[in-house]
Coordinates of C-alpha atoms in Angstrom, one line a residue:
Chain Y
M1 CA -22.8 -22.8 12.7
I2 CA -25.8 -21.3 11.0
S3 CA -27.6 -23.6 8.6
F4 CA -26.9 -23.1 4.9
S5 CA -30.6 -22.5 4.0
I6 CA -30.7 -19.3 5.9
N7 CA -27.2 -18.5 4.8
N8 CA -28.1 -18.7 1.1
N9 CA -31.2 -16.5 1.3
L10 CA -29.1 -13.8 2.9
L11 CA -26.4 -14.0 0.2
N12 CA -28.8 -13.8 -2.8
A13 CA -28.6 -10.8 -5.1
D14 CA -32.1 -9.5 -4.4
L15 CA -33.3 -9.3 -0.8
N16 CA -36.5 -8.0 0.5
T17 CA -35.5 -5.4 3.1
R18 CA -38.5 -6.2 5.3
E19 CA -37.7 -9.9 5.3
L20 CA -34.1 -9.1 6.0
K21 CA -34.9 -7.2 9.1
K22 CA -36.9 -10.2 10.4
F23 CA -33.9 -12.5 10.4
S24 CA -32.9 -12.9 14.0
F25 CA -30.4 -15.3 15.5
E26 CA -30.3 -16.1 19.1
L27 CA -27.2 -18.2 19.0
D28 CA -24.9 -18.6 21.9
T29 CA -22.0 -18.7 19.5
L30 CA -22.4 -15.0 18.4
K31 CA -19.6 -12.8 19.5
A32 CA -20.2 -9.2 20.3
L33 CA -18.5 -6.9 17.7
H34 CA -18.2 -3.4 19.1
L35 CA -18.5 -0.8 16.3
S36 CA -18.0 2.8 17.1
I37 CA -19.9 5.0 14.6
E38 CA -18.3 8.5 14.3
R39 CA -20.8 10.3 12.0
T40 CA -22.2 13.4 10.4
L41 CA -24.8 11.2 8.5
P42 CA -27.4 8.9 10.0
F43 CA -26.1 5.4 10.2
E44 CA -29.1 3.7 11.8
Y45 CA -30.6 2.9 8.4
V46 CA -27.4 0.9 7.5
A47 CA -27.1 -0.7 11.0
Q48 CA -30.6 -2.1 10.8
F49 CA -29.6 -4.3 7.9
M50 CA -26.2 -5.3 9.3
S51 CA -27.1 -7.7 12.1
P52 CA -28.3 -10.6 9.9
F53 CA -25.3 -10.3 7.7
L54 CA -22.9 -10.1 10.6
S55 CA -24.4 -13.3 12.1
L56 CA -23.2 -15.2 9.1
W57 CA -19.7 -15.1 10.5
E58 CA -21.0 -15.4 14.0
Q59 CA -20.8 -11.8 15.1
D60 CA -23.4 -9.7 16.9
G61 CA -23.0 -6.0 16.0
V62 CA -23.0 -3.7 19.0
F63 CA -23.2 -0.1 17.8
S64 CA -22.3 3.0 19.7
Y65 CA -23.1 6.4 18.0
S66 CA -21.4 9.7 18.2
E67 CA -23.3 13.0 18.2
Y68 CA -23.8 14.7 14.8
D69 CA -20.8 16.9 14.9
T70 CA -19.1 18.2 11.8
S71 CA -15.9 18.7 13.7
L72 CA -15.8 15.2 15.1
A73 CA -14.5 16.6 18.3
Q74 CA -15.4 13.6 20.5
I75 CA -14.0 10.5 19.0
S76 CA -14.5 7.5 21.3
I77 CA -11.4 5.6 22.4
D78 CA -13.2 3.0 24.5
E79 CA -11.2 -0.2 25.1
K80 CA -14.0 -2.4 23.8
I81 CA -14.1 -0.9 20.3
D82 CA -13.3 -3.6 17.6
A83 CA -13.6 -1.3 14.6
Y84 CA -14.6 2.3 13.7
I85 CA -16.9 3.4 11.0
F86 CA -16.6 7.1 10.1
W87 CA -19.9 7.7 8.3
M88 CA -19.5 11.1 6.8
D89 CA -21.8 13.5 4.9
W90 CA -19.0 15.0 2.8
R91 CA -21.5 17.5 1.3
L92 CA -21.1 19.5 4.6
Y93 CA -17.5 20.1 3.8
M94 CA -17.5 20.7 0.1
D95 CA -18.3 24.5 0.2
R96 CA -16.1 25.2 3.2
I97 CA -12.8 23.6 2.6
N98 CA -10.9 22.3 -0.4
P99 CA -10.2 18.5 -0.8
D100 CA -6.6 18.8 0.4
E101 CA -7.6 20.6 3.6
C102 CA -10.4 18.1 4.1
I103 CA -8.1 15.2 3.9
M104 CA -5.6 16.8 6.3
W105 CA -8.4 17.4 8.8
L106 CA -9.6 13.8 8.4
A107 CA -6.1 12.4 8.9
N108 CA -5.9 14.4 12.1
R109 CA -9.2 13.0 13.3
L110 CA -8.1 9.4 12.4
R111 CA -5.0 9.8 14.5
I112 CA -7.1 10.4 17.6
A113 CA -8.9 7.0 17.1
K114 CA -7.9 4.1 19.3
K115 CA -4.5 3.0 18.1
N116 CA -4.2 0.2 15.6
C117 CA -8.0 -0.4 15.5
P118 CA -9.5 -1.1 12.0
I119 CA -11.2 2.0 10.5
L120 CA -13.7 2.3 7.7
V121 CA -14.4 5.7 6.1
N122 CA -16.9 6.4 3.3
N123 CA -16.0 8.3 0.1
W124 CA -18.8 10.1 -1.8
P125 CA -20.7 9.4 -5.1
S126 CA -19.6 11.6 -7.9
F127 CA -22.7 11.6 -10.0
W128 CA -25.6 12.5 -7.6
Q129 CA -25.6 16.2 -8.3
L130 CA -27.9 16.0 -11.3
D131 CA -28.4 19.7 -11.3
E132 CA -24.7 20.1 -12.0
K133 CA -24.8 18.0 -15.2
Q134 CA -24.7 21.1 -17.3
Y135 CA -21.2 22.0 -15.9
S136 CA -17.9 20.3 -16.7
A137 CA -16.2 18.7 -13.7
N138 CA -13.7 21.5 -13.1
V139 CA -16.5 24.1 -12.4
S140 CA -18.8 21.8 -10.5
K141 CA -18.8 19.9 -7.2
R142 CA -17.8 16.8 -9.1
S143 CA -14.3 18.2 -9.3
W144 CA -14.2 18.3 -5.4
I145 CA -15.5 14.8 -5.2
Y146 CA -13.1 13.4 -7.8
Q147 CA -10.1 14.9 -6.0
F148 CA -11.4 14.0 -2.6
N149 CA -12.1 10.3 -3.5
A150 CA -8.6 9.9 -5.0
K151 CA -7.0 11.5 -1.9
I152 CA -8.9 9.4 0.6
E153 CA -7.7 6.3 -1.2
K154 CA -4.1 7.6 -0.7
L155 CA -4.7 8.0 3.0
R156 CA -4.4 4.2 3.3
E157 CA -0.7 4.6 2.7
E158 CA -0.4 6.4 6.0
F159 CA -3.1 4.5 7.9
S160 CA -2.5 0.8 7.3
Q161 CA -5.7 -0.1 9.3
L162 CA -7.9 2.0 7.1
E163 CA -10.3 0.8 4.4
I164 CA -12.7 2.8 2.2
I165 CA -16.4 2.2 2.0
D166 CA -16.7 2.9 -1.7
L167 CA -20.0 4.7 -2.0
D168 CA -18.9 6.0 -5.4
L169 CA -18.6 2.4 -6.8
L170 CA -21.7 1.0 -5.0
S171 CA -23.9 3.8 -6.1
S172 CA -22.7 3.7 -9.7
Q173 CA -23.6 0.0 -9.8
I174 CA -27.2 0.8 -8.9
G175 CA -27.5 4.0 -10.9
I176 CA -29.5 7.1 -10.3
T177 CA -32.0 5.2 -8.1
S178 CA -29.2 4.9 -5.5
Y179 CA -30.2 8.5 -4.5
D180 CA -33.4 9.2 -2.6
A181 CA -34.4 12.8 -2.5
R182 CA -37.2 12.0 0.0
N183 CA -34.8 10.5 2.5
N184 CA -32.5 13.4 2.0
Q185 CA -35.3 15.9 2.7
V186 CA -36.7 14.2 5.8
S187 CA -33.4 13.1 7.5
N188 CA -30.5 14.3 5.4
F189 CA -29.8 10.7 4.4
P190 CA -29.6 10.6 0.6
L191 CA -29.1 6.9 0.1
S192 CA -32.0 4.8 -1.3
N193 CA -33.0 1.6 0.5
K194 CA -31.3 -0.4 -2.2
L195 CA -28.0 1.4 -1.8
T196 CA -28.3 1.3 2.0
M197 CA -28.6 -2.5 1.9
Q198 CA -25.7 -2.8 -0.5
V199 CA -23.6 -0.7 1.9
A200 CA -24.7 -2.9 4.9
R201 CA -23.7 -6.0 2.9
H202 CA -20.4 -4.6 1.8
I203 CA -19.4 -3.6 5.3
S204 CA -20.7 -6.7 7.1
L205 CA -19.8 -9.4 4.6
Q206 CA -16.8 -8.1 2.8
L207 CA -14.9 -5.3 4.6
L208 CA -15.2 -6.2 8.3
P209 CA -14.5 -10.0 7.9
S210 CA -11.5 -9.4 5.7
M211 CA -10.1 -6.9 8.2
L212 CA -10.8 -8.9 11.3
E213 CA -10.7 -12.6 10.3
P214 CA -8.3 -14.8 8.4
K215 CA -9.2 -15.3 4.7
L216 CA -10.5 -18.7 3.6
K217 CA -7.8 -20.6 1.7
A218 CA -9.6 -23.0 -0.6
I219 CA -12.9 -23.7 -2.3
V220 CA -13.9 -27.3 -3.1
L221 CA -16.4 -27.7 -5.9
D222 CA -18.9 -30.3 -7.0
L223 CA -19.2 -30.6 -10.8
D224 CA -22.8 -31.5 -12.0
Y225 CA -25.2 -28.6 -11.7
T226 CA -22.6 -26.6 -9.8
M227 CA -20.0 -25.8 -12.4
Y228 CA -22.4 -26.3 -15.3
A229 CA -26.0 -27.4 -15.9
G230 CA -26.4 -31.2 -16.5
I231 CA -25.0 -34.5 -15.4
L232 CA -21.7 -35.5 -17.0
G233 CA -22.3 -39.2 -16.6
E234 CA -25.7 -39.0 -18.2
D235 CA -25.7 -36.0 -20.6
G236 CA -22.2 -36.6 -21.8
I237 CA -19.4 -34.1 -22.4
D238 CA -21.2 -32.3 -25.2
G239 CA -24.6 -32.5 -23.5
I240 CA -23.7 -30.5 -20.3
L241 CA -24.6 -26.9 -20.6
L242 CA -22.5 -23.9 -19.7
T243 CA -25.0 -21.1 -19.1
E244 CA -24.1 -17.4 -19.0
E245 CA -24.4 -17.6 -15.2
H246 CA -22.1 -20.6 -15.0
I247 CA -19.6 -18.8 -17.1
Q248 CA -19.7 -15.8 -14.7
F249 CA -19.4 -18.2 -11.7
Q250 CA -16.3 -19.9 -13.2
Q251 CA -14.8 -16.6 -14.1
V252 CA -15.2 -15.3 -10.5
L253 CA -13.6 -18.5 -9.2
K254 CA -10.7 -18.1 -11.7
N255 CA -10.1 -14.6 -10.4
M256 CA -10.2 -15.8 -6.8
R257 CA -7.6 -18.4 -7.7
K258 CA -5.4 -15.8 -9.2
N259 CA -5.6 -13.9 -6.0
G260 CA -4.6 -16.8 -3.7
I261 CA -7.7 -19.0 -3.1
L262 CA -6.9 -22.6 -4.0
L263 CA -9.5 -24.7 -6.0
A264 CA -10.2 -28.4 -5.8
I265 CA -13.0 -30.7 -7.1
S266 CA -14.9 -33.3 -5.1
S267 CA -17.3 -35.0 -7.5
K268 CA -19.2 -38.3 -7.8
N269 CA -18.0 -39.1 -11.3
D270 CA -15.4 -41.3 -13.0
K271 CA -12.1 -39.5 -13.0
S272 CA -11.4 -40.4 -16.6
D273 CA -14.7 -38.7 -17.6
V274 CA -13.7 -35.6 -15.7
I275 CA -10.3 -35.5 -17.4
D276 CA -11.9 -36.0 -20.8
M277 CA -14.4 -33.2 -20.1
F278 CA -11.7 -30.7 -19.3
E279 CA -9.7 -31.8 -22.4
K280 CA -12.7 -31.3 -24.7
R281 CA -14.6 -28.4 -23.2
K282 CA -12.2 -25.6 -23.9
D283 CA -15.1 -23.2 -23.5
F284 CA -15.0 -23.6 -19.7
P285 CA -13.2 -20.6 -18.1
L286 CA -11.8 -23.0 -15.5
Q287 CA -9.5 -25.7 -16.9
M288 CA -8.0 -28.7 -15.3
N289 CA -4.7 -26.9 -14.3
D290 CA -6.8 -24.4 -12.2
F291 CA -7.5 -27.1 -9.7
T292 CA -4.8 -28.2 -7.3
F293 CA -6.6 -31.5 -6.6
I294 CA -9.3 -33.4 -8.3
E295 CA -11.1 -36.1 -6.3
A296 CA -13.6 -37.6 -8.8
N297 CA -14.7 -41.1 -7.6
W298 CA -17.6 -42.7 -5.8
N299 CA -16.4 -42.2 -2.3
S300 CA -18.4 -39.9 0.0
K301 CA -17.7 -36.2 -0.5
A302 CA -16.8 -35.8 3.1
E303 CA -14.1 -38.4 2.7
N304 CA -12.8 -36.7 -0.4
I305 CA -12.7 -33.3 1.3
K306 CA -10.8 -34.7 4.2
S307 CA -8.3 -36.2 1.9
I308 CA -8.0 -32.9 0.0
A309 CA -7.5 -31.0 3.3
K310 CA -4.7 -33.4 4.2
K311 CA -3.0 -32.8 0.9
F312 CA -3.4 -29.1 1.2
N313 CA -2.0 -29.4 4.7
F314 CA -4.4 -27.0 6.3
D315 CA -7.5 -27.3 8.4
V316 CA -10.9 -27.8 6.9
S317 CA -12.2 -24.7 8.7
A318 CA -10.3 -22.7 6.1
M319 CA -12.3 -24.4 3.3
L320 CA -15.6 -23.7 1.5
F321 CA -17.5 -26.5 -0.1
I322 CA -20.0 -25.7 -2.9
D323 CA -22.6 -28.2 -4.1
D324 CA -26.1 -28.0 -5.6
N325 CA -27.4 -30.9 -3.5
P326 CA -28.6 -29.9 0.0
A327 CA -28.3 -33.5 1.2
E328 CA -24.6 -33.6 0.2
L329 CA -24.0 -30.4 2.0
M330 CA -25.8 -31.7 5.1
H331 CA -23.8 -34.9 5.1
V332 CA -20.5 -33.0 4.7
Q333 CA -21.4 -30.6 7.4
S334 CA -22.3 -33.5 9.8
E335 CA -19.0 -35.3 9.1
I336 CA -16.9 -32.1 9.1
P337 CA -18.7 -29.6 11.3
T338 CA -16.1 -26.8 11.0
I339 CA -16.2 -26.6 7.1
H340 CA -18.0 -23.8 5.4
V341 CA -20.7 -24.8 2.9
L342 CA -22.6 -23.0 0.2
L343 CA -25.6 -24.2 -1.8
A344 CA -25.2 -23.8 -5.6
D345 CA -28.2 -22.8 -7.6
A346 CA -28.6 -25.6 -10.2
M347 CA -29.1 -23.1 -13.0
G348 CA -26.3 -20.9 -11.7
K349 CA -28.3 -17.6 -11.3
E350 CA -27.6 -17.0 -7.6
T351 CA -24.4 -19.0 -7.1
V352 CA -22.1 -16.2 -8.2
H353 CA -23.8 -13.7 -5.9
R354 CA -23.7 -16.1 -3.0
L355 CA -20.0 -16.6 -3.6
L356 CA -19.2 -12.9 -3.9
N357 CA -21.0 -12.2 -0.7
Y358 CA -19.6 -15.1 1.3
P359 CA -17.6 -13.7 4.3
R360 CA -13.8 -14.1 4.4
L361 CA -13.4 -14.4 0.6
Y362 CA -13.1 -10.6 -0.2
S363 CA -9.6 -9.4 -0.9
L364 CA -8.3 -6.1 0.4
K365 CA -5.1 -6.4 -1.7
K366 CA -3.4 -8.4 -4.4
D367 CA -2.0 -11.6 -3.1
D368 CA 1.5 -11.7 -4.5
M369 CA 2.2 -15.1 -2.9
A370 CA -0.7 -16.8 -4.7
V371 CA 1.5 -18.4 -7.5
I372 CA 4.2 -19.5 -5.1
R373 CA 1.7 -21.1 -2.7
Q374 CA 0.1 -23.0 -5.6
Q375 CA 3.5 -24.2 -6.8
D376 CA 4.6 -25.2 -3.3
I377 CA 1.5 -27.4 -2.8
N378 CA 2.2 -29.2 -6.0
A379 CA 5.9 -29.5 -5.1
N380 CA 4.8 -30.9 -1.7
Q381 CA 3.2 -33.9 -3.5
K382 CA 6.6 -34.5 -5.2
R383 CA 8.4 -34.1 -1.9
K384 CA 6.2 -36.8 -0.4
E385 CA 7.2 -39.1 -3.3
L386 CA 10.9 -38.3 -2.7
E387 CA 10.5 -39.0 1.0
A388 CA 8.9 -42.4 0.4
K389 CA 11.8 -43.4 -1.9
S390 CA 14.6 -42.1 0.4
A391 CA 16.5 -44.5 2.8
D392 CA 16.2 -42.2 5.8
G393 CA 15.0 -38.7 6.8
N394 CA 18.4 -37.0 6.3
A395 CA 18.8 -38.6 2.8
Y396 CA 15.4 -37.2 1.9
L397 CA 16.2 -33.7 3.2
S398 CA 19.6 -33.8 1.5
S399 CA 18.0 -34.7 -1.9
L400 CA 16.0 -31.5 -1.6
Q401 CA 19.1 -29.2 -1.5
M402 CA 17.3 -26.7 0.7
Q403 CA 18.4 -23.1 1.1
I404 CA 17.1 -21.3 4.2
G405 CA 17.4 -17.5 4.4
I406 CA 17.2 -15.5 7.7
Y407 CA 16.4 -11.8 7.6
E408 CA 16.3 -9.2 10.3
N409 CA 13.7 -6.4 10.2
E410 CA 13.5 -6.6 6.4
E411 CA 11.2 -3.8 5.3
A412 CA 10.2 -5.7 2.0
H413 CA 8.9 -8.6 4.1
K414 CA 6.5 -6.6 6.2
Q415 CA 3.3 -7.2 4.3
R416 CA 3.9 -10.9 4.0
V417 CA 4.6 -11.4 7.7
F418 CA 1.5 -9.5 8.5
E419 CA -0.5 -11.9 6.2
L420 CA 1.2 -14.9 7.7
G421 CA 0.1 -13.8 11.1
Q422 CA -3.5 -13.5 9.9
K423 CA -3.6 -16.8 8.0
T424 CA -1.6 -19.2 10.0
N425 CA -3.7 -21.6 12.1
Q426 CA -1.5 -24.6 12.9
F427 CA 2.0 -23.3 13.5
N428 CA 1.5 -20.1 15.5
L429 CA 2.6 -20.3 19.1
A430 CA 0.5 -17.5 20.6
I431 CA -2.3 -16.8 18.0
K432 CA -1.7 -13.1 18.4
R433 CA -3.3 -11.9 15.1
Y434 CA -1.8 -8.4 15.3
T435 CA -3.7 -5.7 13.5
K436 CA -1.8 -4.1 10.7
G437 CA -1.2 -1.0 12.9
E438 CA 0.1 -3.0 15.8
F439 CA 2.4 -4.9 13.5
E440 CA 3.8 -1.7 11.8
E441 CA 4.6 -0.4 15.3
K442 CA 6.6 -3.5 16.2
F443 CA 8.4 -3.5 12.9
N444 CA 9.5 0.1 13.4
S445 CA 10.4 -0.2 17.0
D446 CA 14.1 -0.5 18.2
K447 CA 12.9 -2.9 20.9
Y448 CA 11.7 -5.5 18.5
K449 CA 13.5 -7.9 16.2
I450 CA 11.3 -9.4 13.4
F451 CA 13.2 -12.3 11.9
T452 CA 11.8 -13.6 8.6
I453 CA 12.6 -17.0 7.1
T454 CA 12.7 -17.8 3.4
L455 CA 13.0 -21.3 1.9
S456 CA 13.8 -22.7 -1.5
D457 CA 14.7 -26.2 -2.7
I458 CA 15.1 -28.1 -6.0
L459 CA 11.4 -28.2 -6.4
N460 CA 10.3 -24.7 -5.6
D461 CA 11.1 -21.3 -4.2
S462 CA 8.6 -21.0 -1.4
G463 CA 9.5 -17.4 -0.5
I464 CA 8.8 -16.2 3.1
I465 CA 7.5 -19.2 5.1
G466 CA 8.1 -18.1 8.7
A467 CA 8.6 -15.3 11.1
F468 CA 9.8 -14.8 14.7
I469 CA 8.5 -11.7 16.5
C470 CA 10.9 -11.0 19.3
H471 CA 10.8 -8.3 22.0
L472 CA 14.2 -7.5 23.4
D473 CA 14.1 -6.6 27.1
G474 CA 17.6 -6.3 28.7
D475 CA 19.3 -9.6 28.6
T476 CA 16.0 -11.5 27.7
A477 CA 14.6 -12.1 24.3
H478 CA 10.8 -12.5 24.5
F479 CA 9.3 -14.3 21.5
E480 CA 5.8 -12.9 21.3
E481 CA 4.9 -15.0 18.3
V482 CA 6.4 -17.6 16.1
L483 CA 4.7 -18.3 12.8
F484 CA 5.3 -20.9 10.1
S485 CA 3.4 -21.7 7.0
C486 CA 2.0 -25.2 7.0
R487 CA 3.6 -25.6 3.5
A488 CA 7.0 -25.6 5.0
L489 CA 6.6 -28.0 7.9
G490 CA 8.2 -31.4 8.0
R491 CA 11.7 -30.3 6.9
K492 CA 13.0 -29.1 10.2
V493 CA 13.2 -25.5 8.9
E494 CA 11.7 -24.2 12.1
D495 CA 14.5 -25.9 14.1
A496 CA 17.3 -24.6 11.9
A497 CA 15.8 -21.1 11.9
L498 CA 15.5 -20.9 15.7
Y499 CA 19.0 -22.3 16.1
F500 CA 20.5 -19.5 13.9
I501 CA 18.3 -16.8 15.4
L502 CA 19.3 -17.8 18.9
N503 CA 23.0 -17.6 17.8
I504 CA 22.4 -14.1 16.5
L505 CA 20.8 -13.1 19.8
D506 CA 23.6 -14.7 21.8
E507 CA 26.0 -12.4 20.0
K508 CA 23.9 -9.5 21.1
Q509 CA 24.4 -10.5 24.7
I510 CA 21.0 -12.1 25.2
K511 CA 21.1 -14.6 28.0
F512 CA 17.5 -15.8 28.4
V513 CA 14.6 -16.6 26.1
Q514 CA 10.9 -16.7 26.7
F515 CA 8.1 -17.9 24.4
D516 CA 4.5 -16.8 24.6
T517 CA 2.2 -19.7 24.0
I518 CA -1.6 -19.9 23.9
E519 CA -3.5 -23.1 23.4
G520 CA -5.8 -22.6 20.4
P521 CA -8.1 -24.9 18.5
R522 CA -5.5 -26.0 15.9
N523 CA -2.0 -24.9 16.9
K524 CA -1.0 -28.1 18.6
P525 CA 1.9 -28.7 16.1
A526 CA 3.5 -25.4 17.2
L527 CA 3.0 -26.1 20.9
D528 CA 4.4 -29.6 20.6
W529 CA 7.4 -28.2 18.8
I530 CA 8.3 -25.6 21.5
Q531 CA 7.9 -28.2 24.2
M532 CA 10.8 -30.1 22.7
F533 CA 13.2 -27.3 23.7
C534 CA 11.5 -25.3 26.3
K535 CA 9.5 -26.9 29.1
S536 CA 9.2 -24.0 31.4
S537 CA 8.6 -20.3 30.7
E538 CA 12.1 -18.9 30.8
H539 CA 15.3 -20.5 29.5
N540 CA 19.0 -20.1 29.4
I541 CA 19.7 -19.4 25.7
Q542 CA 22.8 -21.7 25.7
H543 CA 20.7 -24.7 26.8
V544 CA 18.2 -24.2 24.0
I545 CA 21.0 -23.7 21.5
E546 CA 22.7 -27.0 22.6
T547 CA 19.4 -28.9 22.4
L548 CA 18.8 -27.6 18.9
N549 CA 22.4 -28.3 17.9
E550 CA 21.9 -31.9 18.9
K551 CA 18.7 -32.2 17.0
L552 CA 20.2 -30.7 13.8
K553 CA 23.2 -32.9 13.7
D554 CA 24.0 -33.5 9.9
Y555 CA 21.1 -31.3 8.9
P556 CA 21.6 -30.9 5.2
A557 CA 20.6 -27.4 4.4
E558 CA 22.5 -24.2 3.4
V559 CA 21.5 -21.4 5.8
I560 CA 22.3 -17.8 4.9
V561 CA 21.9 -15.1 7.5
H562 CA 21.3 -11.7 5.9
E563 CA 22.1 -8.9 8.3
Chain H
M1 CA -59.4 -0.9 -0.6
N2 CA -60.0 -4.5 0.5
D3 CA -59.5 -5.6 4.1
G4 CA -56.6 -7.9 3.2
L5 CA -54.5 -5.0 1.8
K6 CA -55.4 -2.8 4.8
Q7 CA -54.3 -5.5 7.1
Q8 CA -51.0 -5.9 5.1
I9 CA -50.3 -2.2 5.5
N10 CA -51.2 -2.2 9.2
E11 CA -48.8 -5.1 9.8
I12 CA -46.0 -3.1 8.1
I13 CA -46.7 0.0 10.2
A14 CA -47.0 -2.1 13.4
E15 CA -43.8 -4.0 12.7
I16 CA -41.8 -0.8 12.2
L17 CA -43.4 1.1 15.2
E18 CA -43.1 -2.1 17.2
M19 CA -46.8 -2.1 18.1
N20 CA -49.8 -4.4 17.8
A21 CA -51.3 -4.4 14.3
N22 CA -54.8 -4.0 15.9
D23 CA -53.9 -0.7 17.6
T24 CA -55.0 1.2 14.5
S25 CA -56.4 4.1 16.4
I26 CA -52.9 5.4 17.1
F27 CA -51.6 4.8 13.6
D28 CA -51.3 8.6 13.4
R29 CA -48.2 10.8 13.5
G30 CA -50.0 13.3 15.6
K31 CA -51.0 10.8 18.3
N32 CA -48.0 8.5 18.2
T33 CA -44.6 9.8 19.4
N34 CA -42.9 6.6 18.0
W35 CA -43.9 7.7 14.5
D36 CA -41.0 10.1 14.0
S37 CA -39.5 11.2 10.7
L38 CA -37.1 8.3 10.5
K39 CA -39.8 5.7 11.2
H40 CA -42.1 7.6 8.7
L41 CA -39.6 6.9 5.9
E42 CA -39.1 3.3 7.0
I43 CA -42.8 2.8 6.7
I44 CA -43.1 4.5 3.3
M45 CA -40.2 2.5 1.9
A46 CA -41.4 -0.9 3.3
I47 CA -44.8 -0.3 1.7
E48 CA -43.1 0.8 -1.6
E49 CA -41.1 -2.4 -1.7
E50 CA -43.9 -4.7 -0.7
L51 CA -46.5 -3.3 -3.1
D52 CA -44.1 -2.2 -5.9
I53 CA -45.3 1.4 -5.9
R54 CA -43.5 4.8 -5.4
F55 CA -44.6 7.9 -3.4
S56 CA -43.4 11.3 -4.5
S57 CA -41.6 13.6 -2.1
S58 CA -44.7 15.8 -1.6
E59 CA -46.9 12.7 -0.9
V60 CA -44.4 11.5 1.7
S61 CA -44.7 14.8 3.5
E62 CA -48.5 14.9 3.2
I63 CA -49.0 11.4 4.7
M64 CA -50.0 11.9 8.4
N65 CA -51.7 8.6 9.3
A66 CA -52.7 5.1 8.1
E67 CA -55.8 6.4 6.4
D68 CA -53.7 8.6 4.2
I69 CA -51.6 5.7 3.2
Y70 CA -54.6 3.6 2.3
N71 CA -55.9 6.4 0.1
Y72 CA -52.6 6.9 -1.7
V73 CA -52.0 3.2 -2.1
D74 CA -55.5 2.7 -3.5
K75 CA -55.0 5.6 -6.0
K76 CA -51.6 4.2 -7.1
L77 CA -52.8 0.6 -7.5
N78 CA -55.7 1.8 -9.7
E79 CA -53.7 4.2 -11.8

């Protein structure tokens, strides 16, 4: 893992481009990331800034460039390609074809790209044509750009693996200095250095990690000089200072929470002081109920973080810890090497930029499961209390009054199953991490059955918590992947779901079942589970049903199969 | 222009052209095939950022060697 001191400099708002290019990492851990650049605009300027950023999530960018060809006649379909970047000078098309025709042509080109491979395409800034300022949009090129930018966004409906490099937004954030006439004159590259670096950062730290890696799940925060300026124990509740920068930082965290990132506190303070602080400081954008867990005590922070991870029931590698004290970060990193750490700027100035630029936190879409997930984690604490009070396992499960739903190729569940595949770390048998395109293909194929599992009990409706991706091949059902959210484990839902699914398949004349398994860094729970029913690679379906039936004796849940 | 500033400019040019900063005799677009139009802009922008100055489009096209850069930088820093 790259040390956080380098990490922080690279995430700061202002970076000297010359210094940036000097960052070089010769780490054995860097993985080659093959990027195919299909272009009508020079990309080398952007690429030169990308390597240091990519190294922050342990990737080494390997770029292959197409010729400058406005027809994009030779799109590479090399096996090695991990992602495409279509880097287009849309000015070359404005005078020749209308926006509709241009989008149709682009869609045809995208269809040639390697199937299911992530694709990035840039849109175009709408305000660069200063000489056109005297015309209204409908008689100027702005009209073409407005229409084109709206239509390229809509292309994402057809190409699920497509994301837009929003040059229009990035350039408007910088203003007119995002355009460089000299670059344009010398090399037809109109982006200024500042915009070029922003584009490199957006692609390397936000778009690519969010398309290729699972999103981080939780942020654990220190309090003093991280969430505000001052020390609660010394300055008192009224003495700690909420600077403008800290307000911004807290607001960003609040938005992240709304979109699925869980928050927790690990602080060396008395818990009663922390509770009083939240009760009295109503000017804080983040309030106590925004935090799923608060560990305020005098234990080591590493200890607290381990306890928080246990309560979240997911691995620490999906967590980011933010603290202003480098010694604390070093200690936590030495105790928990796989955790992500970020140094807070004591006065808050850089912290928000570092957070916004941190890889694997960027959201490509709204997370509709965020509220359910939050409620479920709270409910899990209550479930643990119930379990402790119950006489035996079945009495506990019975007290929950569980309802399990089983659905077959349910269109409305598609997005959630895809996300589950990207996020699940502990209960995934084969760690397949399908791209959106690959997943779409399976969902729409007659040869596949995608079973989704929903769960609710007296404490919460957990929504979709599991999926079985099953390929039907003659009389054999081949399970390519089995996924369960860690929130749902410990209630035998996976056993019950498999039992009912095998019965459905049995009715469809399936005689044998196979399960793909891959040993990953954290999926032991899933591998141990399948070992209980299937010790070899292929099984008679009846034998597995009988084993499960025995295991589920007196299982107290209502299971509804939706066909 | 003082020697320190010249050295700073030379280092920027050498870094971008991937050469030794003492090879100043070939810090010239006519003699150095490495110094193409793309590298030219990289050099100009790095100097702009480092010294907080800005060259106009015509100045960018007029600059042919390190000596031209020293002269323009000198002029701009004394404006």
